[in-house]
Coordinates of C-alpha atoms in Angstrom, one line a residue:
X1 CA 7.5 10.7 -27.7
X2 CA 10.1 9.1 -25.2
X3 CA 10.6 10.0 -22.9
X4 CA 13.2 9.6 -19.6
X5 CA 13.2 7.5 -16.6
X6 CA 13.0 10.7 -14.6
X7 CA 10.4 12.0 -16.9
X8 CA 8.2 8.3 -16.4
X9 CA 9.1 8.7 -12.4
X10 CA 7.7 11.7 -12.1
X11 CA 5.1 11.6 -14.7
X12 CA 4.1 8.8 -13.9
X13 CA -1.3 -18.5 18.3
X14 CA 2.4 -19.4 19.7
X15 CA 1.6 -23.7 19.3
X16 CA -0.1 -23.5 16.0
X17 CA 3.0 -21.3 14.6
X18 CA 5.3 -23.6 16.2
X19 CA 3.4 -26.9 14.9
X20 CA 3.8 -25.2 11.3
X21 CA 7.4 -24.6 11.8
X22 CA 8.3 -27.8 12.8
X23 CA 6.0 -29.3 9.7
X24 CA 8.1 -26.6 7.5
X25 CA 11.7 -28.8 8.6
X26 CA 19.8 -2.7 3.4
X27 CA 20.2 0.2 0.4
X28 CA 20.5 -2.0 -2.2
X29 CA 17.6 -4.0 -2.9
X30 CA 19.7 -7.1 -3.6
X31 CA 22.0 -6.5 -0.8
X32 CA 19.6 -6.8 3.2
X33 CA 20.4 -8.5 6.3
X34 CA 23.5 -8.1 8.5
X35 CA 27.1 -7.9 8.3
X36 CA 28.0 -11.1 7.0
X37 CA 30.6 -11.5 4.6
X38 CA 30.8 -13.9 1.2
X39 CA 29.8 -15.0 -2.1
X40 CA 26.5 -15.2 -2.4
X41 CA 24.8 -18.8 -2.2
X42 CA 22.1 -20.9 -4.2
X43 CA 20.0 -23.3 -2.5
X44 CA 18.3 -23.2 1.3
X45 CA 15.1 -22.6 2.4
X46 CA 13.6 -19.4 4.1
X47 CA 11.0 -19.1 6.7
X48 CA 8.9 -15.7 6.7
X49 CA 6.4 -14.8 9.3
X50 CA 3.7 -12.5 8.7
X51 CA 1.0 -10.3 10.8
X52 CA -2.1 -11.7 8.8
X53 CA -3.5 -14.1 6.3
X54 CA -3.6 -13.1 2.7
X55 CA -7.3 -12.2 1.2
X56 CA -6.9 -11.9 -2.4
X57 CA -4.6 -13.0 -5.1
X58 CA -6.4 -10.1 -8.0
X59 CA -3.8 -7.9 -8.2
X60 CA -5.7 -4.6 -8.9
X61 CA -7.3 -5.7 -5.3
X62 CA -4.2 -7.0 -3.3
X63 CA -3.0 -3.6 -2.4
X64 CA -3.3 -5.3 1.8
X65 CA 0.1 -5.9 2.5
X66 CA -0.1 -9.9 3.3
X67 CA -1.9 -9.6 -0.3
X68 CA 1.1 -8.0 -2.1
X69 CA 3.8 -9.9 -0.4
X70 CA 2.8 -12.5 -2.0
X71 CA 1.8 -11.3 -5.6
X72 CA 5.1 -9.5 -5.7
X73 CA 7.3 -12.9 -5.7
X74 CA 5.1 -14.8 -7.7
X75 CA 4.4 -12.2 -10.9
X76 CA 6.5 -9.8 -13.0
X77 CA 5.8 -6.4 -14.2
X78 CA 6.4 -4.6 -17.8
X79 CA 8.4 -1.9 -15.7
X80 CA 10.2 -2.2 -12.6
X81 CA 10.5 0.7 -10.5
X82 CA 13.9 0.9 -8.2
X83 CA 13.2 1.3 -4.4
X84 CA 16.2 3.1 -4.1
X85 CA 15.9 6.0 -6.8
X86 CA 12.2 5.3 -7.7
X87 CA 13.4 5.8 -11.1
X88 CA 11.8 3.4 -13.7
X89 CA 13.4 0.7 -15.3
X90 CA 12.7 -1.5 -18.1
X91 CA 11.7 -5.5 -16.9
X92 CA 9.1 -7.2 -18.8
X93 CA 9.0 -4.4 -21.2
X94 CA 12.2 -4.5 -23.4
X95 CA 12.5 -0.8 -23.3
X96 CA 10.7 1.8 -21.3
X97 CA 7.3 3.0 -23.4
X98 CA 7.3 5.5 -26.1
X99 CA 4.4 7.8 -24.8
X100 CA 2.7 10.5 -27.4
X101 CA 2.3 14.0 -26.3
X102 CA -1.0 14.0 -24.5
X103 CA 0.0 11.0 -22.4
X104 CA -3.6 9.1 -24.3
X105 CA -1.0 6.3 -25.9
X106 CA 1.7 4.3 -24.6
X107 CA 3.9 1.6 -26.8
X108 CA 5.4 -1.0 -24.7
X109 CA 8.0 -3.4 -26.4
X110 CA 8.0 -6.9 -24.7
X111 CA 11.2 -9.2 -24.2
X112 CA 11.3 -12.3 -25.9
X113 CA 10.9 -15.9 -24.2
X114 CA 8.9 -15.1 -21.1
X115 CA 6.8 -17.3 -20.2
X116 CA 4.6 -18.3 -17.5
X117 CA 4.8 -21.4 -14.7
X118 CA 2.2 -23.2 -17.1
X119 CA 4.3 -22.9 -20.1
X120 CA 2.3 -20.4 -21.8
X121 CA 3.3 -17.5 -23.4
X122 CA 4.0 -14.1 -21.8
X123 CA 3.5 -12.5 -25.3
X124 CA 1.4 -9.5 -26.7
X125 CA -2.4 -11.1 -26.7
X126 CA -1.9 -12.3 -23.2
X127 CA -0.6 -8.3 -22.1
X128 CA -3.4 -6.9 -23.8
X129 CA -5.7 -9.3 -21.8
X130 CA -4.3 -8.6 -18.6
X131 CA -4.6 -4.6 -18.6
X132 CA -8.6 -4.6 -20.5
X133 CA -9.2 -6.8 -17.5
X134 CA -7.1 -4.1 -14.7
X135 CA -8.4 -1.0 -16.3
X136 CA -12.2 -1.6 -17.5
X137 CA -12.8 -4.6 -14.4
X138 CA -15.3 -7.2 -15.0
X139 CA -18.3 -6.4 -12.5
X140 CA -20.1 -10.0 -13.5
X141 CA -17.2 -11.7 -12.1
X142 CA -16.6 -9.1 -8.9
X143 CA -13.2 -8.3 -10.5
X144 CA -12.7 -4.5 -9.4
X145 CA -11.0 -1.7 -11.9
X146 CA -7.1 -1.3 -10.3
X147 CA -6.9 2.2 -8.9
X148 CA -3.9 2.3 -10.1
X149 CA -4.7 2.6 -13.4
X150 CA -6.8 5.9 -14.9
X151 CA -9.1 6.5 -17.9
X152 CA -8.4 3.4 -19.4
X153 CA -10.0 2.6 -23.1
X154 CA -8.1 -0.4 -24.1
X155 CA -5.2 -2.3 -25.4
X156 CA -4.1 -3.2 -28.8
X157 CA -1.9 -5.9 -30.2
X158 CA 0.3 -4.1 -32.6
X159 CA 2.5 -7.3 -32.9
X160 CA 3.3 -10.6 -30.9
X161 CA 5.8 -8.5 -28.9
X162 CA 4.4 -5.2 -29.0
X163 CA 1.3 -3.7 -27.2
X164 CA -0.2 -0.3 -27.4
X165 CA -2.9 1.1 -24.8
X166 CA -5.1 3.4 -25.6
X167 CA -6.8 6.4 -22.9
X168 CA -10.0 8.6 -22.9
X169 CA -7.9 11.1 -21.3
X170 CA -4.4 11.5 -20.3
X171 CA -2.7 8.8 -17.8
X172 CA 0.5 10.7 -16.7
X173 CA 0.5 8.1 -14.1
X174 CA -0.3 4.9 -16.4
X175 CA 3.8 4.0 -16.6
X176 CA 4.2 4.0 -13.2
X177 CA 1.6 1.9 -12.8
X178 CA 2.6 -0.7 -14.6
X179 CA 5.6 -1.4 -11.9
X180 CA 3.3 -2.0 -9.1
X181 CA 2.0 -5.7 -7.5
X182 CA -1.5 -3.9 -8.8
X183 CA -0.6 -4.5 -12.7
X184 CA 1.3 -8.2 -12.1
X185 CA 1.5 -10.2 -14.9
X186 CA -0.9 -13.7 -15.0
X187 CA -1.3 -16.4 -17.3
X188 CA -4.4 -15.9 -19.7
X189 CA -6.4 -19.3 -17.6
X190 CA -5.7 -17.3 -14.4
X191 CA -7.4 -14.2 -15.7
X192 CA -10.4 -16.0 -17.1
X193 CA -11.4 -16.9 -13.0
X194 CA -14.0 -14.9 -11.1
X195 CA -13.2 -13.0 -7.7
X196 CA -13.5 -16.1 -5.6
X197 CA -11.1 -18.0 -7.6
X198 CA -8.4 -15.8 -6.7
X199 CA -8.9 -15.9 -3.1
X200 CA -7.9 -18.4 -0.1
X201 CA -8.0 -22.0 -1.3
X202 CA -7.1 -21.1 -4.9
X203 CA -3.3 -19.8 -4.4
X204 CA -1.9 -23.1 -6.7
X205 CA -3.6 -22.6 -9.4
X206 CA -2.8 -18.4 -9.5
X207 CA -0.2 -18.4 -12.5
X208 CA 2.9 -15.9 -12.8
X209 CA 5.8 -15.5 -14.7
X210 CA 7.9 -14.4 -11.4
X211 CA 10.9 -16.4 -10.1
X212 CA 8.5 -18.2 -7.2
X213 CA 5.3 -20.4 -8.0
X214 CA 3.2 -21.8 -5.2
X215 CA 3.4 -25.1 -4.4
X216 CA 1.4 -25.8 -1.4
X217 CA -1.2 -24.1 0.8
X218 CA -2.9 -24.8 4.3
X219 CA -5.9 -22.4 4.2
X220 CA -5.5 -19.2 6.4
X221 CA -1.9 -20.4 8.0
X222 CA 0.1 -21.2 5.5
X223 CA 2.1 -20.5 2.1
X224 CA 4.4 -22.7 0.5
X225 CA 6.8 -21.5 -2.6
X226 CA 9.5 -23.1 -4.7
X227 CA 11.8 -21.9 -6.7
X228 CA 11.3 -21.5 -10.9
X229 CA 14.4 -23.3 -12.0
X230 CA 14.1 -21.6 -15.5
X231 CA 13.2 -17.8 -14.4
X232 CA 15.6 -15.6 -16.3
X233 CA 14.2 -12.3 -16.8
X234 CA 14.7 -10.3 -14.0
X235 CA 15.2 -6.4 -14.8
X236 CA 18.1 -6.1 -16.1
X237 CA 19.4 -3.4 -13.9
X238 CA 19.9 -6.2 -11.2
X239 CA 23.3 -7.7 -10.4
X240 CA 21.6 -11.0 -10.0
X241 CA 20.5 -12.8 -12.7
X242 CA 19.0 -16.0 -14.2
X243 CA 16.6 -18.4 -11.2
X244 CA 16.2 -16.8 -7.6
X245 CA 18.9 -17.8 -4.9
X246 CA 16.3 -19.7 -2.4
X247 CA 14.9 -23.0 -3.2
X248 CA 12.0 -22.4 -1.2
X249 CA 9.9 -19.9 1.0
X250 CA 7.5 -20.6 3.6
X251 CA 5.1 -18.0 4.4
X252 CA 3.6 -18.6 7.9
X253 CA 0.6 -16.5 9.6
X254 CA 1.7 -15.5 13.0
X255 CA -0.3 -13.0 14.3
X256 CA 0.5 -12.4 17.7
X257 CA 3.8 -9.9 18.2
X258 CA 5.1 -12.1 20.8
X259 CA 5.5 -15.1 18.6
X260 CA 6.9 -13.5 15.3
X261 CA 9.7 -11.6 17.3
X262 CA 10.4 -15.0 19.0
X263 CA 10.6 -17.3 16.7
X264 CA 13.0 -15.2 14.8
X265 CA 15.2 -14.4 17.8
X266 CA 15.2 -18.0 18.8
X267 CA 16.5 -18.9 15.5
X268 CA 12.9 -21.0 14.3
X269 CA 12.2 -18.5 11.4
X270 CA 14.5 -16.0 9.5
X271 CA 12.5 -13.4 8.7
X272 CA 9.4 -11.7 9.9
X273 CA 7.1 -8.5 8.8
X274 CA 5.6 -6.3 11.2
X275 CA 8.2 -5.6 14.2
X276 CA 6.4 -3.5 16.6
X277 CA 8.0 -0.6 17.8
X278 CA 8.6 -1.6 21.6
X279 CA 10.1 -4.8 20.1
X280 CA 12.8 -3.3 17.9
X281 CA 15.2 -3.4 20.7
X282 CA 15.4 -7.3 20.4
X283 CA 17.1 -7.2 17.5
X284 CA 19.6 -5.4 18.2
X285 CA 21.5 -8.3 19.6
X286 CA 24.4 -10.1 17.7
X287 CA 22.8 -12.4 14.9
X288 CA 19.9 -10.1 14.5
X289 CA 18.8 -6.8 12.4
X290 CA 16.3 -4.4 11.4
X291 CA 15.1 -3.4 7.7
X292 CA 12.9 -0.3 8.0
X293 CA 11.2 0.4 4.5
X294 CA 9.5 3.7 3.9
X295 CA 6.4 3.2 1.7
X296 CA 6.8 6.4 0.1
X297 CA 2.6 7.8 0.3
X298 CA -0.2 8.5 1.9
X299 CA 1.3 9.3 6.0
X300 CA -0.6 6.9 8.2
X301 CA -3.3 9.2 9.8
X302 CA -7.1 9.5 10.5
X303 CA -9.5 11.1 7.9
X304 CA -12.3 12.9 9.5
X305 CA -16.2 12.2 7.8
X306 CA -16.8 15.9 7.4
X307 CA -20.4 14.8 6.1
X308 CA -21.4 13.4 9.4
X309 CA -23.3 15.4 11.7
X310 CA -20.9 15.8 14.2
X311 CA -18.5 16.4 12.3
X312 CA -19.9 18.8 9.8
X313 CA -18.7 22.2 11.3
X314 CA -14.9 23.1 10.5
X315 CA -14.3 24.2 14.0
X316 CA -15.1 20.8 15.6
X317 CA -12.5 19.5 13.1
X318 CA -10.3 22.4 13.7
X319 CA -10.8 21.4 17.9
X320 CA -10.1 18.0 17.3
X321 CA -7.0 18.2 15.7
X322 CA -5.6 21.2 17.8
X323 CA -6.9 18.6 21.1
X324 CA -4.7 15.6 20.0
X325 CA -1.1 15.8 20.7
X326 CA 0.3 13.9 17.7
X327 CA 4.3 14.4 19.4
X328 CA 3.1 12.6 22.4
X329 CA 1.6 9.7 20.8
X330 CA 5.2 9.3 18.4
X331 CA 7.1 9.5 21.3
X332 CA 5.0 7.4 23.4
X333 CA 4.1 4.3 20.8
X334 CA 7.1 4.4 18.5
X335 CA 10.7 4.9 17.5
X336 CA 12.9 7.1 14.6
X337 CA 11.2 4.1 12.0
X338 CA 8.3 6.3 12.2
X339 CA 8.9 10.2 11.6
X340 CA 6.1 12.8 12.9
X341 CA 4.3 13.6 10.1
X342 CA 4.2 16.9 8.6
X343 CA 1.8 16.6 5.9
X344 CA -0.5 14.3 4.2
X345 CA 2.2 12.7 1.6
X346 CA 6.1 11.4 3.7
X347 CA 8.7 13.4 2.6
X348 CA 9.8 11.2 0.2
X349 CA 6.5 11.1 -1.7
X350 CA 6.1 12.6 -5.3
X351 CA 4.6 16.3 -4.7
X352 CA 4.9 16.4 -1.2
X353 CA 3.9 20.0 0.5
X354 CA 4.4 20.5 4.3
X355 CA 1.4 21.3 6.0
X356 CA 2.5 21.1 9.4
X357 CA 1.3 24.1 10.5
X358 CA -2.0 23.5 10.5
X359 CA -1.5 20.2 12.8
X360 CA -0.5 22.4 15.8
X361 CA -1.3 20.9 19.1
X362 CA -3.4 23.7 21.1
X363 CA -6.0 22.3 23.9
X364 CA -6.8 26.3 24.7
X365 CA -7.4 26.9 21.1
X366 CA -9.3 23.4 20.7
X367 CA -11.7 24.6 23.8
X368 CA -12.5 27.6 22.5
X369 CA -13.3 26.5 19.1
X370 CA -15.8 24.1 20.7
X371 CA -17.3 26.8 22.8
X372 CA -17.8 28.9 19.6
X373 CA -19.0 25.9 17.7
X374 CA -21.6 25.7 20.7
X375 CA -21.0 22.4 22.3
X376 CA -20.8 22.6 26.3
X377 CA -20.0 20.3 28.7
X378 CA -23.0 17.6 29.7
X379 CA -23.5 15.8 32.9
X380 CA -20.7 13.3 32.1
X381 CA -18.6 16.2 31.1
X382 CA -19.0 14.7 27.7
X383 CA -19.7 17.5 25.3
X384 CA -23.3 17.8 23.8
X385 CA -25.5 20.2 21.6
X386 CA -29.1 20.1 21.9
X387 CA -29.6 16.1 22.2
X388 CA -26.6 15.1 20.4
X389 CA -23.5 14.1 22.4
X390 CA -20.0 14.7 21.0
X391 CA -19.2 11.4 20.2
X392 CA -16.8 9.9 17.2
X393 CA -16.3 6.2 16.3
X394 CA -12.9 5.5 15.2
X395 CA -12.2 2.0 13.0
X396 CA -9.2 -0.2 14.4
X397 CA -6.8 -0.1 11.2
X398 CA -5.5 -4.3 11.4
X399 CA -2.7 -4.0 8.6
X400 CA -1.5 -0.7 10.7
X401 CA 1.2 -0.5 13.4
X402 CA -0.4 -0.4 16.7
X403 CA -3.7 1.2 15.7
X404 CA -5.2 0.2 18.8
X405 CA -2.9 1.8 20.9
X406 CA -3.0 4.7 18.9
X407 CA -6.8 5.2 19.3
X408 CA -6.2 5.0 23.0
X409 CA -4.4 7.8 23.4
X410 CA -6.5 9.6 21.1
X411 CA -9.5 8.8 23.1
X412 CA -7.7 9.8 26.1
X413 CA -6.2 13.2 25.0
X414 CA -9.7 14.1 23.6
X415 CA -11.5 12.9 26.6
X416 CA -9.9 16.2 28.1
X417 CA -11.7 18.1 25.8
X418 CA -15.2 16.4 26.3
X419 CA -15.2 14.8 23.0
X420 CA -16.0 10.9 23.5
X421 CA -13.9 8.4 21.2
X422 CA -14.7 4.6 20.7
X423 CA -13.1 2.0 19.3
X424 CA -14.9 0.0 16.4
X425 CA -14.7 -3.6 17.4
X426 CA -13.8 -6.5 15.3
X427 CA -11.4 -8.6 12.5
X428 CA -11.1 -7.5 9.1
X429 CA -13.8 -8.8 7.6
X430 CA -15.6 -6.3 10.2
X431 CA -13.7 -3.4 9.3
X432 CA -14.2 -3.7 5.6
X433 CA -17.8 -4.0 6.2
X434 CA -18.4 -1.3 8.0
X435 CA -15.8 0.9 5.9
X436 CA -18.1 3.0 4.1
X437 CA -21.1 3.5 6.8
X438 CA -20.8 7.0 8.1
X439 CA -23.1 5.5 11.2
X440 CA -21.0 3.2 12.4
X441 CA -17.3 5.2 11.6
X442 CA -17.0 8.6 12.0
X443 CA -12.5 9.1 11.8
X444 CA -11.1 6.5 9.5
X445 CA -7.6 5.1 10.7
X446 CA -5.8 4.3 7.5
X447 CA -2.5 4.8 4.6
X448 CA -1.6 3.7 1.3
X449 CA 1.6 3.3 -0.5
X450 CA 2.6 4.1 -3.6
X451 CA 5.3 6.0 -5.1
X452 CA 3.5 8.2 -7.8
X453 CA 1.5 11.2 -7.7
X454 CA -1.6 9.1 -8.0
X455 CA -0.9 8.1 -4.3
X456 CA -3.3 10.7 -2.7
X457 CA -5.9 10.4 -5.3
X458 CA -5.9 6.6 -4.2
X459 CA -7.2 7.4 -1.0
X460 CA -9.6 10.3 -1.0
X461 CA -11.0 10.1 -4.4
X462 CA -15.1 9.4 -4.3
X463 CA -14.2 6.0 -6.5
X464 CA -11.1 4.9 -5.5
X465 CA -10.8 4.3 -1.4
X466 CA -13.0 7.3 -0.3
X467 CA -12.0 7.2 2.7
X468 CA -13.4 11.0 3.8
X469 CA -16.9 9.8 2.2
X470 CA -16.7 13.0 0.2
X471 CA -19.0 10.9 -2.1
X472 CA -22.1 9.5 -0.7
X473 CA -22.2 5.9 -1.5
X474 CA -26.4 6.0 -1.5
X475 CA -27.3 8.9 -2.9
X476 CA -24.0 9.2 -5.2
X477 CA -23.4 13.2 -3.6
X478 CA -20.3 14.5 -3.2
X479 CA -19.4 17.0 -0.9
X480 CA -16.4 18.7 -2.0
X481 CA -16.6 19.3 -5.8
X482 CA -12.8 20.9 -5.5
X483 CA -11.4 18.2 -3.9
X484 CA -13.1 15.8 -6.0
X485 CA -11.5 18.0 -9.1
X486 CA -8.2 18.5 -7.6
X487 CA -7.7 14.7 -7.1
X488 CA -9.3 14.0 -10.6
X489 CA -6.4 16.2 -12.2
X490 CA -3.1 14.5 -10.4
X491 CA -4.4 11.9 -12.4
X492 CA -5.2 13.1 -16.1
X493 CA -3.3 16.6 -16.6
X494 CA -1.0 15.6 -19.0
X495 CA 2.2 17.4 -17.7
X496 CA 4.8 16.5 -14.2
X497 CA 3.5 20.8 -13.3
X498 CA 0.0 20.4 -13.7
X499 CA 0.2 16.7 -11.9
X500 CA 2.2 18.5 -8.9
X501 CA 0.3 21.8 -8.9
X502 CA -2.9 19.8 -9.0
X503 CA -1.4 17.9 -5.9
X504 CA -0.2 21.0 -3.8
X505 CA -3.5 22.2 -3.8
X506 CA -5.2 19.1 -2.8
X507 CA -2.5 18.8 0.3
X508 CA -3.1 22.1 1.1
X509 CA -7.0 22.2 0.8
X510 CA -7.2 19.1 2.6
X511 CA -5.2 20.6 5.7
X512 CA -7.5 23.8 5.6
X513 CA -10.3 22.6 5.6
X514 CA -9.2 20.2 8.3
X515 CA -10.4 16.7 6.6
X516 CA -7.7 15.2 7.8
X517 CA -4.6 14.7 10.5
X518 CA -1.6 12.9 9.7
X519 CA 0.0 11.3 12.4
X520 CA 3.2 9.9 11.6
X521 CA 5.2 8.5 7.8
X522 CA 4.4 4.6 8.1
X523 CA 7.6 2.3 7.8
X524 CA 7.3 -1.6 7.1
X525 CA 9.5 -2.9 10.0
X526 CA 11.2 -6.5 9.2
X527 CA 13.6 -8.4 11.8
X528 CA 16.4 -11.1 10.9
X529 CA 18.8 -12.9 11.4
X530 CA 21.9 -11.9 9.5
X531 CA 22.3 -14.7 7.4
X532 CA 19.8 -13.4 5.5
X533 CA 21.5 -11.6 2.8
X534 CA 19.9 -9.7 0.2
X535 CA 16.6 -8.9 1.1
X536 CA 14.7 -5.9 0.1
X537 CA 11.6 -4.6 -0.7
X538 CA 9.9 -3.2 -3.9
X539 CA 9.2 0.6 -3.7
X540 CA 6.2 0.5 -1.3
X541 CA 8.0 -1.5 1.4
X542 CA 6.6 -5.2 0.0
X543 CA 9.2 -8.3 0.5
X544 CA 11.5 -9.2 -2.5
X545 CA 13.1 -12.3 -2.5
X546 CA 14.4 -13.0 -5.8
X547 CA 17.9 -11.9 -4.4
X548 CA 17.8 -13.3 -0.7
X549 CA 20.5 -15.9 -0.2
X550 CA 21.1 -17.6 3.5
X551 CA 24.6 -17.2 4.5
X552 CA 26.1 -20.2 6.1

């Protein structure tokens, strides 16, 4: 069967920073920046600030944002999906797939002369090799299964430039997959490294077929990448074709707000990810502009650990939701980049279902719902019942806008209520390791992007990011059988009305049984100056540069 490209969208510090400067000397996703005018030019070098260091280089693990920025200049994909229409679109792939009925079997047809930045071949073998390592993992070498990908039984080599994948049950979602940073492309040497060899201190020797290669890197601080003079197989629906405009990109970690936002304004950098919303206003002035990229999932929001003690009675979750006044912290925190949320998916996810009315803020109701749930005030006026306290640990979500700040507000509106909130202290590596403990987090600050139904499976499933702990990582329990079968069919029902039915009824489970409270649609905010032209993102709000020229 073939099928459409609607059918496969739907179906489917401030001295450091300066030191390393100084050391360094829109719609359309080809067409960013500002309002200046002119053919576009070849040649110059671009300096782009981001929020945090990259962690991995693994594509089916670089889904962090610093991660995929990276991994989406320097690989290809066998389909590319548009930003703008999310429609797929042939790019590696010669054709889009010819998918059989079931959606167990997908035929991809490869274009000729691709090759990687080692000189090998980007051919059949070496596609084959690249998804049996994406969809089965490799536990010996710590190399994770993408959660992008579903039932996955392997690949075949029908010919040097055709490959045919094979599924234990149907992967609606598989084409779609394909287009993300998840599924990019790598050289056969690259795939043969284990987990660590994909992370910091390795980036060089990570191999793609994209138009950038890395040329350089200073551990933690630093990216360096140069242009592939002899890229020329760009998806074809792109104006520009043949090698990337830029000679060169340097990627530089600035994590401190103050520094990214002046360094561009002052003219030091061009470009920089992560532009708080109080800091917006700064580039508004002449020279300067804002690219706002929706990221088309999972709303940035908090899922609640109904398995938790606390936490365990629908009514507390029901009170904590009605007690937190989700208008005020929009209004208060950020600007129109971030829309109030009115369900778990943005509006411009696939299957989206308004929920709204279940997120109504209500401190009366959110009282009385306490009271019933018998939790009365302590000597503190904290909230306890019988020896317990009423008392939540939130996580500090790093890669999200002003998570921090958020969880103050939080803590302050349900202080009012006599529920106690803390803040779980820490960097990344902190977070991560206390992810999954129900003892040490409670309300799990978090969103994903990704513009396919799969998107909301990605984040609650029991083995993908779990992040309600519906499955009990030591005893292997799950909580919610329904949920866990809702979110197991968006993924393997073969048709686009199963796939969304499946999906309504996991939006709309998830909002009445109050697992979770979506806050507001996340936006990646970048600033500029203007003679950047041509900047966009790929469908999740990731930089593309392959079409960024500097004006002069």
């Amino acid at each position: 069967m073939t099928v459409s490209r609607r059918d496969l969208l739907i179906a489917g510090s401030a001295a450091s920073v300066a030191g390393l400067l100084a050391a360094c000397g829109g719609t359309d996703p080809q067409s960013g920046g500002g309002s200046v005018s002119g053919e576009p030019r070849t040649g110059g070098a671009l300096t782009y600030l981001e929020p945090q260091t990259w962690t991995t280089l693994y594509p089916p693990a670089a889904g962090f944002y610093p991660n995929g920025g990276v991994i989406n200049n320097l690989t290809d994909r066998l389909l590319y999906q548009n930003p703008e229409t999310l429609e797929l679109e042939p790019w590696i792939a010669a054709e889009l797939p010819k998918i059989n009925k079931d959606a167990t079997q997908y035929t991809f047809t490869l274009r000729k002369g691709v090759s990687y930045s080692d000189g090998t071949p980007l051919d059949a073998a070496n596609v084959v090799k690249n998804f049996d390592l994406y969809g089965k993992g490799d536990s010996g070498r710590a190399l994770t299964v993408s959660e992008a990908i579903n039932n996955y039984d392997h690949g075949e080599v029908v010919d040097e430039q055709t490959v045919r994948f094979h599924f234990s049950a149907p992967a609606p979602g598989f084409a779609q997959a394909t287009s993300t940073i998840n599924s990019g492309l790598l050289s056969n040497a690259t795939l043969d490294k284990t987990s660590e060899g994909f992370g910091p201190g390795n980036a060089k020797s990570i191999i793609g077929s994209g138009p950038f290669v890395i040329e350089d890197e200073q551990v933690g601080t630093q990216l360096s990448f140069k242009v592939r003079e002899d890229y020329d197989w760009a998806p074809p629906s792109l104006s520009h074709q043949g090698r990337a405009r830029l000679d060169k990109i340097t990627y530089v970690v600035a994590g401190e707000d103050s520094v990214r936002v002046g360094t561009v304004v002052s003219g030091q950098a061009q470009l920089a990810r992560q532009i708080e919303a109080p800091d917006e206003t700064q580039f508004a002035g002449q020279g300067l502009a804002l690219h706002a990229a929706a990221t088309n999932g999972v709303n940035n929001g908090l899922s609640f650990r109904f398995r938790t003690p606390a936490l365990s009675d629908l009514r507390v979750r029901q009170a904590i939701i009605a007690g937190i006044d989700r208008q005020a912290i929009v209004d208060t925190l950020f600007t129109k980049s971030y829309p109030l949320a009115t369900g778990a998916l943005a509006k411009t996810a696939l299957g989206y279902v308004d929920t709204s009315k279940h997120y109504a803020h209500d401190p009366a109701r959110a009282a009385a719902l306490l009271d019933e749930a018998g939790w009365a005030a302590g000597p503190d006026k904290i909230r306890i019942k019988g020896d317990e306290r009423l008392s939540l640990t939130f996580n500090e979500a790093l890669p999200q806008p002003r998570s921090k700040e958020v969880v103050t507000l939080i803590q302050a509106q349900l202080a009012e209520l006599g529920i106690e909130v803390k803040l779980f202290p820490g960097d990344q590596a902190a977070q991560d390791t206390a992810r999954l403990d129900p003892k040490q987090i409670q309300v799990y600050h978090s969103m994903v992007g990704r513009a396919d139904f799969d998107v909301i499976k990605s984040q609650y499933f029991s083995k993908n990011r779990n992040t309600l702990l519906n499955l009990d990582t030591k005893d292997g329990s799950v909580g919610d059988a329904e949920l866990e079968n809702l979110l197991s069919a968006i993924a393997s029902e073969p048709t686009v009305e199963q796939r969304e039915a499946a999906s309504a009824a996991a939006q709309e489970l998830l909002a009445e049984q109050a697992y979770i409270l979506p806050i507001f649609e996340e936006s990646q905010v970048f600033g500029l100056r203007t003679e950047v032209q041509g900047f966009g993102t790929e469908s999740v709000g990731r930089p593309t540069f392959y079409g960024t020229w500097l004006a002069g």
